[in-house]
């Protein structure tokens, strides 16, 4: 396939995964904050931090209120990581890759984009926002379903799979950063009291509650949750699983050998992380390190396949 | 109370109407459709319109409009009332179109080789020498099957006498065929019961036929040819169509930057595996942007060395460079003669009477009768630079008077035809609107004509301008076979 097409599909998948994850994250945060009593030190500000947009937010807003934060994360086209911006980029990439995928896939994203644009007004109230997020999450899943049901396991599908899982791994590692707040030594008694509920919500944001329960079969503890999200090889949103998917796809592409050492090193690094022994501060650093390793992987993918001028 | 007939107020007395004959009775081929619409009633028809509009948005059927604010994707303007043509009539048109393209290809091949038609005095040498679409660089080339124009979109109009005339032949990069196919997809959604009960010829085999035709052009016929659609990119007004056709054929959709020509004069595309050779290119880029080595030096749309590769016979280009020489509206006037000259047959489809301003006598007539005529520049497309005499202001007439005097070679004139009309949903009622028809004709190893084509409709009352870039819309076109 064309290098340019490969790059577009890869980014399309990343943008769409980002769209879905932004919806998941906000939805989970909304539920969490509505459940929590006053005085618990978790708020919209944490969410902005996890999404890595705190600085950009404060350039435009003073107060990290629910209204401001959700508007910035969902509908602000000045925030390139906002849900609407990600969805627009995804749609543009699909619109320009229509020759590579089933029609239904394009129509699904196009419909979702039209839906989002027509329902921006509903974002100002909680009920409308909840429905909106639900529709977006379902829409992204429908897209994945169309692809799974009607797209050959070709190189095109592999680049989509790599993009999706890289973005997903990155997002799961960001969500795990909630843990650095929830496990902080100096956390309040109120926080300790509601801890289990908080961890359940972390799992919920990744649709992982049931699978976690079936796998861990114990009362919900922070360390177990983090371990599960980091190292479970079978749960689709666990970082290790994402990495294995990426590796599986990469190994079937031409010129893949060049990437083997990096992939191996990344997996070993991941397996060596010891959650039990890490302080919240160390955990934050470990996750940061993981994210920058994913960045490196992205750069290597781009250099190998997207700017393919080997023989030119 | 009997419902008021939706046809009660329909008056199509200004031109030949495709559905309703004089006296208000529907034409034979249209009887079922007009009765069906009648049985639905206006409210239900409007409901179907909403369904069609929603489908167009969801399917993302758009075309790009150039405007001051940049390029905007607009929803494809579509009228839900189909236009019908009887199969018996269509069979003749189909033969006529194949005949016409065959003669045109003979002409192009002759012009770039022996130029026998000029030597025999049928076509003046100056006509070719002064044609802006004649490409010196193509002299001596003989594409496979002598076929230069592989994809042709000819515009047909039905005049007041009820006959179909060829208005022009588009031999460069004719567009619209994807809309023909998508129009049918929408109609199937909104009038499924009608399509089930009537015998209507399908249109969605076009991509298959296009693929076969392109494959037949491959330089090495034994291999599975690598076919690519070359697009100027996402900002081109027909990008939707380029992507649609590439997708339907399973071909690669490439931009100039994806291709390169190496020292071996072969064309390669940059893939994740490295370079892969390309055998056939369906190019949707104008000649002059194809190859900066030969044509516009600063073109970034094309591929350096593409002409070299084509001339070496290592890649097939459809349409072949230089094919546009027969797209010239002055050349058009000679097509009936060409059919007699090359094929020794009588033309099946008539031309619209055409005055050549390059001929002093005809030019004098044109200048004296501008308010009655339609004047067209010889080499424009998309309805640009035209004068529609009866609708023009004094100032516009004076302007064209001067334009023609300054450059007579560049203009032709035709009588203003009363283009036929077709019932079109306009607000709360059906009104007659002028239409034309663009069938698509393929010629490689074999010839093929679409069953019908793209019917374009002038959405403004009285307007004769049907181009989508000028605010026209389109209709589904049904070739209806009433024989059992």
Short mmCIF file of C-alpha atoms in Angstrom, two decimals, chain A residues 1-6 8 92 95-103 106-107 110-111 114 155 159 253-255 304-305 308-309 311-312, chain B residues 57-60 62 64 73 182 189 234 239-240 243-244 246-248 251-255 258 260 262 269-276:
data_model
loop_
_atom_site.label_atom_id
_atom_site.label_comp_id
_atom_site.label_asym_id
_atom_site.label_seq_id
_atom_site.Cartn_x
_atom_site.Cartn_y
_atom_site.Cartn_z
CA UNK A 1 0.00 0.00 0.00
CA UNK A 2 1.01 3.63 -0.48
CA UNK A 3 3.12 5.12 2.30
CA UNK A 4 0.85 8.15 2.34
CA UNK A 5 -2.24 5.96 2.74
CA UNK A 6 -0.60 4.02 5.57
CA UNK A 8 -3.43 8.51 6.96
CA UNK A 92 -11.04 14.22 7.32
CA UNK A 95 -12.85 11.09 3.87
CA UNK A 96 -9.49 11.05 2.14
CA UNK A 97 -8.99 7.29 2.58
CA UNK A 98 -12.34 6.10 1.35
CA UNK A 99 -10.79 3.96 -1.33
CA UNK A 100 -9.23 1.80 1.40
CA UNK A 101 -12.12 0.80 3.59
CA UNK A 102 -15.72 -0.38 3.56
CA UNK A 103 -18.30 2.32 2.89
CA UNK A 106 -16.84 6.05 6.42
CA UNK A 107 -20.58 6.60 6.80
CA UNK A 110 -19.45 10.88 8.98
CA UNK A 111 -22.76 10.36 10.78
CA UNK A 114 -22.71 15.33 11.85
CA UNK A 155 -1.71 -3.93 5.66
CA UNK A 159 -1.87 0.30 10.32
CA UNK A 253 4.66 -5.65 7.80
CA UNK A 254 7.63 -5.35 5.44
CA UNK A 255 10.91 -4.02 6.89
CA UNK A 304 10.12 3.00 8.56
CA UNK A 305 6.88 3.23 6.58
CA UNK A 308 9.41 5.63 2.43
CA UNK A 309 11.96 7.07 0.06
CA UNK A 311 14.90 3.80 -3.38
CA UNK A 312 13.94 7.23 -4.60
CA UNK B 57 -25.48 13.84 4.20
CA UNK B 58 -24.79 10.48 5.81
CA UNK B 59 -23.24 8.97 2.71
CA UNK B 60 -21.15 12.11 2.45
CA UNK B 62 -20.37 16.04 -1.77
CA UNK B 64 -16.26 20.93 -3.63
CA UNK B 73 -17.77 20.66 0.54
CA UNK B 182 -24.96 7.35 -6.08
CA UNK B 189 -33.66 3.86 -0.71
CA UNK B 234 -8.54 16.59 -1.76
CA UNK B 239 -12.17 14.52 -5.36
CA UNK B 240 -15.22 12.64 -4.13
CA UNK B 243 -11.97 8.39 -4.34
CA UNK B 244 -15.26 6.72 -5.24
CA UNK B 246 -10.67 4.09 -6.91
CA UNK B 247 -12.60 2.43 -4.11
CA UNK B 248 -15.10 0.76 -6.44
CA UNK B 251 -7.35 0.67 -7.42
CA UNK B 252 -4.80 2.85 -5.68
CA UNK B 253 -5.75 6.51 -5.36
CA UNK B 254 -2.51 8.39 -5.86
CA UNK B 255 -1.33 11.98 -5.90
CA UNK B 258 3.20 9.27 -4.53
CA UNK B 260 8.06 8.77 -9.50
CA UNK B 262 13.09 6.32 -12.63
CA UNK B 269 4.62 4.41 -6.50
CA UNK B 270 6.00 4.82 -3.01
CA UNK B 271 4.59 2.06 -0.85
CA UNK B 272 5.34 0.65 2.55
CA UNK B 273 7.29 -2.10 0.82
CA UNK B 274 9.36 0.30 -1.25
CA UNK B 275 8.74 1.15 -4.90
CA UNK B 276 6.10 -0.71 -6.91
#
